[in-house]
Every structure is written in C-alpha cells, then in structure tokens.
C-alpha cells in the first residue's frame, strides 16, 4: 500500500494525499462509511458507490460471531461476499469487545460471552490478525484496548503499555503482505502517554497509524487537543486515521490538524432516525413542519434523493414507516459527508481550506 502526499496547506496542517490499495485508489482526506455486518445498512453497493464512497468499513468482532470468518473466506473474502470491489478496512474487534457488558480483559486479550450462543469467546492479537486475514480487508487494525473516557492516569498508563505490547504481537502474527496493518495510538487525554505511544508505534514501523481512544465522550475540545499533540509524532508520509470521528465540525477541525481518514456511524444511523444533514444544519424530517414542504432535503445537494424527492415525501415515508425512508435518507446523508470531503480536498488543493471551513461552519452551525 502506498501513500503519497500531494499538497500541504501553508497555514494549517491540512494535507491532501493519495492512498493506493490492491482494490483501488483512495483520495484523502476521506470519510469511510461503516458497514458493520458486511453490509451498508439500507444501501446497495451500487448506491454506496454513487454517493462517492471510496472505501467502506466492516467489523471483525461482529463477523467473527456471525457468519464466522471461515464462511466469508469460503465465499472468496469480504469483497466477493458483499460485492464491494473497492477498498475495505476492518477493525480488530478491540473497541467492540471493550464496550460489551460482560467481558474479562486480561494481559493477553479479552474474554467475552457470545451474544447469540452464550459460549465464551477469546480475542487476542493473534486471533484478531487471523480473523482479519481470513476476511480479506485491504487495511486491518491492530488489536488494542480503547481506553474509556474519563479514566485515571494510572489505568491509562498500564493500558497504553498493553496496547503497545499487543501491537508488537500483531506485527509478528500478521503475514498477508497484500494487507496493510495500521497501528493504533492510545493514551487517553494524557499528552505524555499519547507521545510515548505514538513514538513507540512509529519505531515498529507500520504502513499507517490510527488515533484511537477518541470519540468516546471526551467532547470536541479534548478531541482537538488530543489530535493536536499526537499527529505531529506520526510520520508525515504515512496515512493518519482518526477512529470514530465524527460530526462534520469534528472532521473539519481534525483535517485542519493533519488527519487523512475518518469513520463514523453517524450519517447512516442518523438517517434511519430521520435526522438529515444539510449545509444549513441538521433537520428532523418527522417534524410536522416538513409535512407540506416541497423543497428537496438540501437544495444544494446533487444526490439521487434530493434530485427526485421532497421533504414532504420523506416526512410521509417516515410516518408510514416505509423502508424506503431509510434508503433515501441514508443515500443523502452518506452523499452529504462524501461531498463535504470532496470539497475539502479541492479546498486544500486550491490553498483555501481555512476559508472553506469558516464558510461551511458559518452556514452549517448558524443556519445562515
Ligand atoms: N480498534 C479501535 N476501534 C475504535 C473504534 C471503532 C472504529 C471502527 C472501525 C471499523 C468499523 C467500525 C468501527 C472507535 N469508534 C469510536 N471511537 C473508537 C475508538 C476505537 C479504538 O480506540 N480502537
Ligand atoms: Zn441529497
């Protein structure tokens, strides 16, 4: 996998790059929609492609539980199984397991109860690598512990050291050369732990790095600080992925601080609960005020939904509990995010990112 920096902004750390993977080229900064169970919810691969999505995410933890990585491997891997011929990234299962109620975390890994069969399952670096190699994603993530927020410094220090040891084990266990293994920086909100973790990961030399342990309730101010003091320790010529981020404003602040890759369930999850993004803020389509509103969701949007339907029609679909409401809203929200990323890439190329960010936020946050 090859990352090439094409442009650096003069007065911010925003950067424009190209990431070449075995399943295609990714233009960065990029947003990666999440398809947890090897499926983008309420969207076909063709519809996902039409939104401008270049890479999608799937989940090791969920796919290990059901249908199992062996079945996916027998189907020819994730790309064949879900008919997505573009790049795919899978998470290691670290985050998903640590958010489970009944799990036991040891120095070696995590024991948890299978939500469906009740059997005890054990995930550790070697297993996380084996599962992701069987699934066949182009980018795979190290098995880490996502430190909850808030947490005391002592716990954060111990956990960060464990994540570093696990990163070493992942690197040893990872054999498939056509898959890029990204290291994940932890350290909670402690600047020295973040620096130590980043430096030691860089010593291990990964093809890309993620900043983890964020988007766990710390809020935008702390998120900005964590990115500000962690990103500079990461190599300039390797991709930087900020996990689980985020709202449009979080993404803009993080692009400014040198992040290349983002993922978040927000656009697809909010779509299904009738919250849609527009360049003048979010709207709740179940609100009665849209009953007779015959404008498109966002008059400036060029997506299939905005070209063919009105707010009144979507309001009706949600009220009638029509499946089409989830499909049309997901198409719009994913398109909105990816269109914003395309505008960000152009703004960086034309050296006007700061102005783009200000204009976007003025309109988006103040509904101007
Ligand atoms: N391994 C890991 N994953 C995280 C995710 C899931 C991202 C993901 C990747 C691929 C598919 C789905 C989700 C986080 N989401 C919000 N905050 C997050 C933090 C972490 C983290 O610290 N470590
Ligand atoms: Zn639209």
XYZ file of C-alpha atoms and ligand atoms in Angstrom:
392
model
C 0.000 0.000 0.000
C 1.465 3.385 -0.977
C 0.566 6.818 0.455
C 1.656 9.922 -1.454
C 1.306 13.444 -0.064
C 0.182 15.733 -2.893
C -0.325 19.047 -1.122
C 0.270 20.619 2.274
C -1.619 23.726 3.363
C 0.674 26.635 4.209
C -1.080 27.928 7.319
C -2.645 24.721 8.712
C -1.643 21.046 8.967
C -4.337 20.084 6.445
C -2.957 17.815 3.740
C -4.106 16.214 0.519
C -2.924 12.695 -0.333
C -3.472 9.539 -2.373
C -3.552 6.043 -0.896
C -3.092 3.178 -3.384
C -4.550 -0.174 -2.216
C -4.951 -3.547 -4.022
C -8.648 -2.707 -4.549
C -8.256 0.850 -5.762
C -7.042 4.356 -5.041
C -8.301 6.432 -2.101
C -8.139 10.237 -2.333
C -7.595 11.789 1.111
C -8.926 13.387 3.276
C -11.634 10.750 3.083
C -14.692 9.660 5.061
C -15.261 5.880 5.305
C -18.894 4.766 5.793
C -19.350 1.904 8.271
C -20.993 -1.353 7.162
C -20.736 -3.366 10.391
C -22.232 -6.718 9.327
C -20.581 -6.732 5.881
C -23.374 -4.514 4.618
C -24.046 -0.796 4.351
C -27.428 -0.530 6.100
C -30.301 0.204 3.683
C -27.953 0.750 0.730
C -26.793 -1.493 -2.122
C -23.085 -1.417 -3.111
C -24.092 0.434 -6.304
C -25.880 3.122 -4.282
C -22.865 3.368 -1.932
C -20.569 3.810 -4.935
C -22.871 6.544 -6.328
C -22.507 8.569 -3.116
C -18.800 8.888 -3.878
C -17.691 6.405 -1.211
C -14.230 5.043 -1.988
C -13.641 2.718 0.974
C -16.034 1.094 3.441
C -15.514 -0.401 6.903
C -16.628 -3.679 8.419
C -16.332 -5.309 11.783
C -14.127 -8.221 12.814
C -15.985 -8.772 16.085
C -19.459 -8.950 14.510
C -18.349 -11.055 11.536
C -16.452 -13.469 13.771
C -19.652 -14.067 15.746
C -21.797 -14.306 12.600
C -21.354 -15.743 9.965
C -17.748 -16.507 11.000
C -14.616 -15.604 9.059
C -14.275 -19.141 7.653
C -17.567 -18.813 5.799
C -16.577 -15.369 4.474
C -13.224 -16.826 3.369
C -15.042 -19.683 1.600
C -17.165 -17.066 -0.207
C -13.899 -15.598 -1.534
C -13.428 -12.977 1.190
C -15.366 -9.812 2.113
C -15.127 -8.198 -1.351
C -16.771 -11.177 -3.075
C -19.188 -11.878 -0.219
C -20.654 -8.331 -0.151
C -19.981 -7.481 -3.828
C -17.891 -4.411 -2.987
C -14.888 -4.182 -5.321
C -13.358 -1.103 -3.689
C -11.029 -0.926 -0.683
C -12.274 -2.301 2.659
C -10.958 -1.665 6.188
C -11.803 -3.871 9.160
C -11.402 -3.028 12.809
C -9.673 -5.516 15.113
C -12.613 -6.030 17.457
C -10.821 -4.254 20.288
C -13.300 -1.430 20.547
C -16.394 -3.569 20.118
C -15.363 -6.046 22.806
C -14.422 -3.369 25.319
C -17.866 -1.811 25.023
C -19.542 -5.165 25.915
C -21.154 -5.576 29.366
C -19.856 -8.999 30.446
C -16.252 -9.301 29.341
C -12.999 -10.063 31.130
C -9.834 -8.266 29.972
C -6.503 -9.909 30.850
C -2.942 -9.037 29.919
C -3.249 -11.398 26.948
C -6.596 -10.380 25.487
C -10.331 -10.259 26.160
C -12.837 -12.972 27.078
C -16.486 -12.231 26.267
C -19.728 -14.090 26.030
C -21.125 -14.740 22.528
C -24.288 -12.589 22.474
C -26.186 -15.217 20.488
C -24.943 -18.642 21.600
C -23.678 -17.659 25.062
C -20.368 -19.501 24.542
C -17.207 -17.851 25.894
C -15.031 -16.279 23.179
C -11.409 -15.116 23.499
C -9.918 -12.355 21.314
C -6.233 -11.511 21.357
C -3.684 -10.069 18.898
C -3.022 -13.379 17.108
C -6.727 -14.182 16.754
C -7.565 -10.646 15.631
C -4.927 -10.937 12.887
C -6.108 -14.416 11.812
C -9.748 -13.266 11.596
C -8.905 -10.129 9.585
C -6.651 -12.093 7.256
C -9.477 -14.570 6.595
C -11.941 -11.700 5.965
C -9.500 -10.233 3.432
C -9.810 -6.454 4.015
C -7.174 -4.215 2.391
C -6.451 -2.337 5.646
C -6.607 -4.121 9.009
C -6.256 -2.697 12.514
C -4.039 -3.772 15.401
C -5.760 -5.332 18.431
C -5.800 -2.571 21.025
C -7.623 -1.547 24.176
C -9.768 1.531 23.616
C -9.334 3.389 26.918
C -12.702 4.647 28.154
C -13.181 8.344 28.986
C -12.715 9.558 31.662
C -10.122 7.333 33.248
C -7.322 7.912 35.755
C -3.788 8.325 34.559
C -2.519 5.157 36.257
C -5.017 2.973 34.404
C -4.285 4.819 31.143
C -0.536 4.219 31.522
C -0.948 0.492 32.173
C -3.454 0.085 29.344
C -1.303 2.051 26.878
C 1.673 -0.201 27.617
C -0.551 -3.235 26.995
C -1.735 -1.780 23.667
C 1.919 -1.321 22.668
C 2.767 -4.919 23.595
C -0.281 -6.116 21.635
C 0.814 -4.000 18.635
C 4.157 -5.832 18.641
C 2.337 -9.196 18.749
C 0.039 -8.150 15.898
C 3.009 -7.200 13.766
C 4.592 -10.624 14.405
C 1.343 -12.527 13.720
C 0.408 -10.597 10.563
C 1.617 -12.463 7.468
C -0.568 -11.433 4.469
C 1.587 -8.931 2.589
C -1.344 -7.635 0.485
C -2.971 -6.272 3.653
C -1.753 -3.113 5.403
C -1.720 -3.324 9.222
C -2.277 0.038 10.953
C -1.009 0.698 14.484
C -3.403 2.461 16.879
C -2.265 5.197 19.277
C -3.857 5.164 22.710
C -3.055 7.235 25.802
C -6.441 8.730 26.665
C -6.183 12.517 27.236
C -2.651 12.436 28.699
C -0.244 14.203 26.365
C 2.866 12.359 27.554
C 1.185 8.941 27.162
C -0.004 9.849 23.656
C 3.531 10.970 22.709
C 5.159 7.858 24.203
C 2.644 5.556 22.475
C 2.984 7.295 19.102
C 6.781 7.253 19.233
C 6.973 3.541 20.140
C 4.456 2.604 17.412
C 6.438 4.592 14.843
C 9.526 2.652 15.928
C 7.658 -0.538 14.982
C 7.125 0.981 11.512
C 3.510 0.485 10.389
C 2.245 1.500 6.896
C -0.380 3.714 8.581
C -1.436 4.921 12.012
C -4.777 5.447 13.722
C -5.517 7.676 16.690
C -7.836 5.595 18.878
C -9.387 6.157 22.268
C -11.328 9.144 20.932
C -14.986 9.710 20.115
C -15.678 8.041 23.447
C -17.469 11.003 25.009
C -14.474 13.306 25.513
C -16.065 16.166 23.542
C -14.741 18.354 20.716
C -12.373 20.481 22.821
C -10.440 17.468 24.167
C -10.584 15.761 20.766
C -8.929 18.787 19.135
C -6.187 18.770 21.784
C -5.509 15.018 21.506
C -5.178 15.309 17.715
C -3.073 18.490 18.019
C -0.421 16.900 20.184
C -0.499 13.368 18.750
C -0.499 13.902 14.953
C 2.948 15.599 14.858
C 4.565 12.413 16.250
C 3.217 10.408 13.324
C 5.258 10.210 10.101
C 4.349 12.838 7.530
C 4.419 10.301 4.699
C 2.021 7.755 6.256
C -1.810 7.976 6.453
C -3.408 9.106 9.717
C -6.838 7.689 10.631
C -8.937 9.229 13.431
C -11.256 6.465 14.651
C -14.966 7.054 15.080
C -14.928 10.736 14.064
C -17.405 12.245 13.635
C -19.777 15.131 13.158
C -18.945 17.494 10.236
C -17.453 20.062 12.627
C -15.223 17.385 14.243
C -13.974 16.299 10.822
C -13.159 19.870 9.714
C -11.237 20.603 12.939
C -9.305 17.321 12.562
C -8.476 17.807 8.868
C -7.018 21.175 9.904
C -4.794 19.325 12.405
C -3.448 16.809 9.883
C -5.866 13.852 9.771
C -6.421 11.966 6.475
C -9.065 9.267 7.206
C -12.321 9.273 9.171
C -15.096 6.807 10.006
C -18.367 7.250 11.839
C -21.763 5.574 12.112
C -23.470 8.975 12.436
C -24.560 9.593 8.810
C -26.172 6.162 8.417
C -27.514 5.918 11.996
C -28.987 9.448 11.984
C -30.556 8.815 8.543
C -32.601 5.899 9.897
C -33.905 8.100 12.713
C -34.925 10.834 10.253
C -32.102 13.289 11.082
C -30.620 14.559 7.822
C -27.631 16.803 7.185
C -27.907 19.988 5.129
C -25.438 22.806 4.607
C -27.575 24.863 6.990
C -27.503 22.328 9.800
C -29.430 19.156 10.600
C -33.173 18.727 10.066
C -35.569 16.225 11.698
C -37.847 15.087 8.873
C -40.509 13.652 11.202
C -41.134 17.196 12.422
C -44.614 18.367 11.361
C -43.183 21.496 9.739
C -41.998 19.329 6.793
C -45.487 17.917 6.096
C -46.112 20.353 3.235
C -42.504 21.334 2.496
C -41.983 20.561 -1.209
C -38.293 21.501 -1.277
C -35.551 18.876 -1.569
C -33.801 17.853 1.678
C -30.934 20.178 0.726
C -31.454 22.405 -2.355
C -27.659 22.442 -2.906
C -27.318 18.658 -2.826
C -26.935 16.655 -6.060
C -27.739 13.218 -4.593
C -30.411 10.870 -6.003
C -32.733 11.659 -3.086
C -32.501 15.456 -3.478
C -32.882 15.248 -7.250
C -36.100 13.178 -7.117
C -37.935 13.679 -3.821
C -39.136 16.379 -1.418
C -39.057 16.786 2.343
C -42.836 16.291 2.374
C -42.464 12.923 0.659
C -39.752 11.754 3.125
C -41.863 13.072 6.029
C -44.699 10.892 4.711
C -42.416 7.823 4.299
C -41.167 8.104 7.886
C -44.740 8.499 9.177
C -45.829 5.478 7.134
C -42.796 3.558 8.431
C -41.788 2.791 4.846
C -38.392 1.017 4.385
C -37.785 3.495 1.537
C -37.423 6.247 4.181
C -34.211 4.588 5.471
C -32.869 4.014 1.940
C -33.418 7.577 0.653
C -32.163 9.191 3.881
C -29.034 7.017 4.011
C -28.228 7.854 0.385
C -28.493 11.565 1.206
C -26.502 11.558 4.471
C -23.640 9.427 3.106
C -23.558 11.622 -0.018
C -23.526 14.753 2.186
C -20.453 13.514 4.086
C -18.586 12.402 0.983
C -19.444 15.593 -0.883
C -18.014 17.589 2.058
C -14.809 15.509 1.815
C -14.579 16.220 -1.942
C -14.987 19.958 -1.230
C -12.302 19.726 1.484
C -9.888 18.023 -0.941
C -10.493 20.765 -3.558
C -10.093 23.499 -0.939
C -6.709 22.085 0.152
C -5.582 21.798 -3.496
C -6.551 25.452 -4.053
C -4.971 26.558 -0.736
C -8.238 27.892 0.654
C -9.078 25.266 3.310
C -9.354 27.740 6.228
C -11.798 29.883 4.275
C -13.815 26.794 3.246
C -14.010 25.645 6.874
C -15.189 29.091 8.065
C -17.805 29.412 5.307
C -19.088 25.863 5.852
C -19.376 26.241 9.645
C -20.984 29.719 9.420
C -23.742 28.276 7.276
C -23.938 24.838 8.945
C -23.759 25.882 12.598
C -25.741 29.125 12.380
C -28.183 28.008 9.702
C -27.282 31.216 7.814
N -9.801 -0.619 17.425
C -10.368 0.554 17.829
N -11.541 0.940 17.254
C -12.124 2.106 17.670
C -13.381 2.500 17.099
C -14.089 1.659 16.033
C -13.852 2.206 14.635
C -14.451 1.274 13.595
C -13.626 0.717 12.628
C -14.163 -0.159 11.664
C -15.525 -0.470 11.686
C -16.354 0.096 12.659
C -15.823 0.966 13.613
C -13.974 3.679 17.569
N -15.163 4.244 17.226
C -15.290 5.368 18.008
N -14.191 5.546 18.791
C -13.364 4.474 18.554
C -12.115 4.125 19.111
C -11.505 2.920 18.676
C -10.251 2.465 19.231
O -9.648 3.134 20.106
N -9.736 1.291 18.781
Zn -29.111 14.961 -1.027
